[in-house]
């Protein structure tokens, strides 16, 4: 895939899901609102939302190209209520479903033409290592849905967290590994795992990555909040080695600073000092997890350019 990099850098910065100032919105609905309609009317409404979200995705991708943003994370609810037990649907169920799919595939054509990258980060309820079978089944259904859309739009990353420890971290990781066998090829070829700030450090997940071939999405903010024996430089190198394509990492800054009571919540912007110098001049995607969205990405891009001079 061709590259959409930040100017004067090999780093591709990524925007996550939404915009702060741009009038580009993705629409959703609620189960209650859906159930208030009869099924044909509910499907008509869902089709309308999916069509609008496809148009918004095209606008988001065009914005990224125009502003040198190299990656866009697609909202997990791009197809609202897709896997809900009562309100869910297949695309063939929707009025104009084929046309909706085609519109998303056109987004994929645009991605390939302009060297963008797209990815997904399923919601927190996706937990592959849950001891509850119904949770695992729901997680698999969600991953399969997002992988379907990922095929349409050319996304190569479907990123999840390790899940819970449930009082026995080795057993939980073993369940994670076993449940990978239940995933389709289109999920497995895109699936990645990320260290978090409460349970799984990079050193916890790296053995799983080596056993399964899963790439590690290294979140440096999470690592700073939940440390292990690895330095940032060591974790970076070991994470990079797990990838068979351009690596993707996460970056954020603490809302109250590193001296605040709780460093976990994200700031509106990124303090350039939080961008590891060890990442510079890498072939690397860095998703910017900051509340100010596109403004944060552009501000960080400018700060990195100044730092490199």
Coordinates of C-alpha atoms in Angstrom, one line a residue:
X1 CA 0.0 0.0 0.0
X2 CA 1.3 3.5 -0.8
X3 CA 1.9 5.8 2.1
X4 CA 0.3 9.0 3.3
X5 CA 2.9 10.3 5.6
X6 CA 3.2 13.5 7.6
X7 CA 5.5 16.0 5.8
X8 CA 9.2 15.5 6.3
X9 CA 8.5 12.4 8.4
X10 CA 8.1 8.7 7.9
X11 CA 5.4 8.8 10.6
X12 CA 1.8 8.4 9.6
X13 CA -0.5 10.2 12.1
X14 CA -4.0 8.8 12.6
X15 CA -7.3 10.4 13.4
X16 CA -9.8 8.5 15.6
X17 CA -13.4 8.2 14.6
X18 CA -14.8 11.7 15.0
X19 CA -14.2 15.4 14.3
X20 CA -14.2 18.3 16.7
X21 CA -14.8 21.2 14.4
X22 CA -15.5 19.8 11.0
X23 CA -19.2 19.3 10.1
X24 CA -18.6 15.6 9.5
X25 CA -20.9 13.5 11.6
X26 CA -21.6 9.8 12.0
X27 CA -25.1 8.9 13.0
X28 CA -26.4 6.2 15.3
X29 CA -29.7 5.1 16.9
X30 CA -30.9 3.4 20.0
X31 CA -32.5 0.0 20.5
X32 CA -35.5 1.8 22.0
X33 CA -36.0 4.0 18.9
X34 CA -35.6 1.0 16.7
X35 CA -38.1 -1.1 18.6
X36 CA -40.7 1.7 18.4
X37 CA -40.9 1.0 14.6
X38 CA -42.3 -2.0 12.9
X39 CA -39.6 -4.1 11.3
X40 CA -39.9 -2.8 7.7
X41 CA -39.8 0.8 8.9
X42 CA -36.9 0.0 11.3
X43 CA -34.9 -1.5 8.4
X44 CA -35.7 1.5 6.2
X45 CA -34.4 3.8 9.0
X46 CA -31.2 1.7 9.5
X47 CA -30.6 1.7 5.7
X48 CA -30.8 5.5 5.8
X49 CA -28.3 5.8 8.6
X50 CA -25.9 3.4 6.9
X51 CA -26.1 5.3 3.7
X52 CA -25.4 8.6 5.5
X53 CA -22.5 7.1 7.4
X54 CA -21.0 5.9 4.1
X55 CA -21.2 9.4 2.8
X56 CA -19.7 10.8 6.0
X57 CA -16.8 8.2 5.8
X58 CA -16.0 9.5 2.2
X59 CA -16.0 13.0 3.5
X60 CA -13.7 12.0 6.4
X61 CA -11.3 10.3 4.1
X62 CA -11.2 13.3 1.8
X63 CA -10.5 15.6 4.8
X64 CA -7.6 13.3 5.8
X65 CA -6.0 13.5 2.3
X66 CA -6.4 17.3 2.2
X67 CA -4.8 17.7 5.6
X68 CA -2.0 15.1 5.4
X69 CA -3.6 12.8 8.0
X70 CA -2.4 9.3 7.0
X71 CA -4.9 7.1 8.9
X72 CA -8.5 7.2 9.9
X73 CA -10.1 4.9 12.6
X74 CA -13.6 4.0 11.6
X75 CA -16.3 4.1 14.2
X76 CA -17.4 0.6 15.4
X77 CA -21.1 1.7 14.9
X78 CA -20.6 2.7 11.3
X79 CA -23.5 0.3 10.7
X80 CA -25.8 1.0 13.6
X81 CA -27.1 -2.0 15.7
X82 CA -25.6 -4.4 13.1
X83 CA -25.1 -7.3 15.6
X84 CA -27.8 -6.5 18.2
X85 CA -29.6 -9.7 19.2
X86 CA -33.0 -8.3 18.4
X87 CA -32.4 -5.4 16.1
X88 CA -29.5 -6.7 14.1
X89 CA -29.6 -7.4 10.3
X90 CA -27.7 -8.5 7.3
X91 CA -27.0 -6.1 4.4
X92 CA -29.4 -8.0 2.2
X93 CA -32.2 -7.2 4.7
X94 CA -31.8 -3.5 4.2
X95 CA -33.6 -1.6 1.4
X96 CA -30.9 -0.7 -1.1
X97 CA -28.4 -2.9 0.9
X98 CA -26.3 -3.6 -2.2
X99 CA -26.0 0.1 -3.0
X100 CA -24.8 0.8 0.6
X101 CA -22.1 -1.9 0.3
X102 CA -21.0 -0.4 -3.0
X103 CA -20.7 3.1 -1.5
X104 CA -18.4 1.7 1.2
X105 CA -16.4 -0.2 -1.4
X106 CA -15.9 3.1 -3.2
X107 CA -14.4 4.5 0.0
X108 CA -12.0 1.5 -0.2
X109 CA -11.1 2.5 -3.7
X110 CA -10.4 6.1 -2.5
X111 CA -8.2 4.7 0.3
X112 CA -6.1 2.7 -2.1
X113 CA -5.9 5.5 -4.6
X114 CA -4.6 8.0 -2.0
X115 CA -2.4 5.8 0.1
X116 CA -4.5 6.2 3.2
X117 CA -4.8 3.6 6.0
X118 CA -8.1 2.7 7.7
X119 CA -8.6 0.6 10.9
X120 CA -11.1 -0.4 13.5
X121 CA -11.0 -0.6 17.3
X122 CA -14.0 -2.6 18.5
X123 CA -15.8 -1.5 21.7
X124 CA -14.8 -2.6 25.2
X125 CA -17.5 -5.3 25.3
X126 CA -15.5 -7.3 22.7
X127 CA -13.7 -9.7 25.1
X128 CA -12.3 -12.9 23.6
X129 CA -11.1 -14.3 26.8
X130 CA -14.3 -14.0 28.9
X131 CA -15.2 -17.2 30.8
X132 CA -18.8 -16.5 29.8
X133 CA -19.6 -18.2 26.5
X134 CA -22.4 -15.6 25.6
X135 CA -19.8 -12.8 25.9
X136 CA -17.4 -14.6 23.6
X137 CA -20.1 -15.3 21.0
X138 CA -21.2 -11.7 21.0
X139 CA -17.5 -10.6 20.7
X140 CA -17.0 -12.9 17.7
X141 CA -20.1 -11.7 16.0
X142 CA -18.9 -8.1 16.4
X143 CA -15.5 -8.9 15.1
X144 CA -16.9 -10.7 12.1
X145 CA -19.2 -7.7 11.3
X146 CA -16.3 -5.2 11.5
X147 CA -14.1 -7.4 9.4
X148 CA -16.8 -7.5 6.7
X149 CA -16.8 -3.7 6.6
X150 CA -13.0 -3.7 6.8
X151 CA -12.9 -5.8 3.5
X152 CA -15.1 -3.2 1.9
X153 CA -12.9 -0.2 2.9
X154 CA -9.5 -1.8 2.8
X155 CA -8.8 -1.7 6.5
X156 CA -5.9 -3.8 7.7
X157 CA -6.2 -3.5 11.5
X158 CA -9.0 -4.8 13.8
X159 CA -7.5 -3.9 17.2
X160 CA -8.7 -5.3 20.6
X161 CA -7.5 -5.4 24.2
X162 CA -6.4 -8.5 25.9
X163 CA -9.6 -8.5 28.1
X164 CA -9.9 -9.4 31.7
X165 CA -7.6 -11.4 34.0
X166 CA -10.4 -13.1 35.9
X167 CA -8.1 -13.9 38.8
X168 CA -5.8 -16.1 36.6
X169 CA -3.9 -14.2 33.9
X170 CA -2.2 -17.2 32.3
X171 CA -5.6 -19.1 32.1
X172 CA -7.2 -15.9 30.6
X173 CA -4.6 -15.6 28.0
X174 CA -4.9 -19.3 27.1
X175 CA -8.6 -18.8 26.6
X176 CA -7.9 -15.8 24.3
X177 CA -5.5 -18.0 22.3
X178 CA -8.0 -20.9 22.0
X179 CA -10.8 -18.6 20.9
X180 CA -8.7 -17.2 18.0
X181 CA -9.5 -20.6 16.3
X182 CA -13.1 -19.6 16.1
X183 CA -12.5 -16.5 14.0
X184 CA -12.7 -16.4 10.2
X185 CA -9.7 -15.7 8.1
X186 CA -10.7 -12.2 7.4
X187 CA -10.8 -11.4 11.1
X188 CA -7.5 -13.2 11.9
X189 CA -5.7 -11.5 9.1
X190 CA -6.5 -8.1 10.5
X191 CA -6.6 -8.8 14.3
X192 CA -4.2 -7.1 16.6
X193 CA -3.9 -6.9 20.4
X194 CA -3.1 -3.8 22.5
X195 CA -1.6 -3.4 26.0
X196 CA -3.9 -1.6 28.4
X197 CA -3.6 0.6 31.5
X198 CA -5.2 -1.8 34.1
X199 CA -4.4 -5.5 33.3
X200 CA -2.1 -6.4 30.4
X201 CA 1.3 -4.9 29.9
X202 CA 3.4 -5.3 26.7
X203 CA 5.5 -8.1 28.4
X204 CA 2.2 -9.9 29.3
X205 CA 1.0 -9.9 25.6
X206 CA 4.3 -10.3 23.7
X207 CA 4.4 -14.1 24.4
X208 CA 0.8 -14.4 23.1
X209 CA 1.9 -12.4 20.0
X210 CA 4.8 -14.7 19.4
X211 CA 2.6 -17.9 19.8
X212 CA -0.2 -16.7 17.6
X213 CA 1.3 -14.2 15.1
X214 CA -0.9 -11.4 16.4
X215 CA 0.8 -8.0 16.0
X216 CA 1.0 -5.9 19.2
X217 CA -0.4 -2.4 19.0
X218 CA 1.8 -0.7 21.5
X219 CA 0.1 2.1 23.5
X220 CA 2.8 4.1 25.1
X221 CA 0.4 6.0 27.3
X222 CA -1.0 2.8 28.7
X223 CA 2.5 1.5 29.3
X224 CA 3.4 4.6 31.2
X225 CA 0.4 4.1 33.4
X226 CA 0.9 0.3 33.9
X227 CA 4.6 -0.4 33.8
X228 CA 6.5 -3.6 33.4
X229 CA 10.2 -4.5 33.2
X230 CA 10.5 -3.1 29.6
X231 CA 11.6 0.4 28.8
X232 CA 9.7 2.3 26.2
X233 CA 12.6 1.7 23.8
X234 CA 12.6 -2.1 24.5
X235 CA 8.8 -2.3 24.2
X236 CA 8.9 -0.4 21.0
X237 CA 11.4 -2.7 19.4
X238 CA 9.7 -5.9 20.5
X239 CA 6.3 -4.6 19.4
X240 CA 7.7 -3.6 16.0
X241 CA 9.1 -7.2 15.5
X242 CA 5.5 -8.6 15.8
X243 CA 4.3 -6.8 12.6
X244 CA 4.2 -8.2 9.1
X245 CA 3.0 -4.9 7.7
X246 CA 3.4 -1.2 8.7
X247 CA 3.1 -1.2 12.5
X248 CA 0.4 0.8 14.3
X249 CA 0.9 2.4 17.7
X250 CA -1.2 4.6 20.0
X251 CA -0.3 7.9 21.6
X252 CA -2.1 10.1 24.2
X253 CA -1.2 12.6 26.9
X254 CA -2.7 12.7 30.4
X255 CA -5.5 15.2 31.0
X256 CA -4.0 16.4 34.3
X257 CA -0.4 15.8 33.4
X258 CA 1.9 13.1 34.7
X259 CA 2.0 14.6 38.2
X260 CA -1.9 14.6 38.4
X261 CA -3.9 12.2 40.6
X262 CA -5.0 10.1 37.7
X263 CA -2.8 10.0 34.5
X264 CA -5.2 7.7 32.6
X265 CA -7.8 10.1 31.1
X266 CA -6.7 11.6 27.8
X267 CA -5.9 15.3 27.2
X268 CA -7.5 17.4 24.4
X269 CA -4.1 17.6 22.8
X270 CA -0.7 15.8 22.7
X271 CA 2.3 17.1 24.5
X272 CA 5.1 16.6 21.9
X273 CA 7.3 15.4 24.8
X274 CA 5.1 12.4 25.1
X275 CA 5.9 11.3 21.6
X276 CA 8.9 9.0 22.1
X277 CA 12.0 10.1 20.2
X278 CA 12.6 6.4 19.6
X279 CA 9.6 6.4 17.2
X280 CA 11.0 9.1 15.0
X281 CA 12.1 8.2 11.4
X282 CA 10.2 4.9 11.6
X283 CA 7.8 3.5 9.1
X284 CA 5.0 3.7 11.6
X285 CA 1.3 4.7 12.0
X286 CA 0.6 6.5 15.3
X287 CA -3.1 6.9 16.2
X288 CA -3.6 10.1 18.1
X289 CA -6.0 9.5 20.9
X290 CA -6.9 13.0 22.0
X291 CA -10.2 14.8 22.7
X292 CA -9.6 17.6 20.2
X293 CA -9.5 15.1 17.4
X294 CA -8.4 16.6 14.0
X295 CA -7.1 19.7 15.8
X296 CA -4.9 17.6 18.0
X297 CA -3.5 15.6 15.0
X298 CA -2.6 18.8 13.2
X299 CA -1.1 20.4 16.2
X300 CA 1.1 17.4 16.9
X301 CA 2.2 17.2 13.2
X302 CA 3.4 20.8 13.4
X303 CA 5.2 20.2 16.7
X304 CA 7.0 17.2 15.4
X305 CA 8.1 19.1 12.3
X306 CA 9.5 21.9 14.6
X307 CA 11.3 19.3 16.8
X308 CA 13.0 17.7 13.8
X309 CA 14.5 21.0 12.6

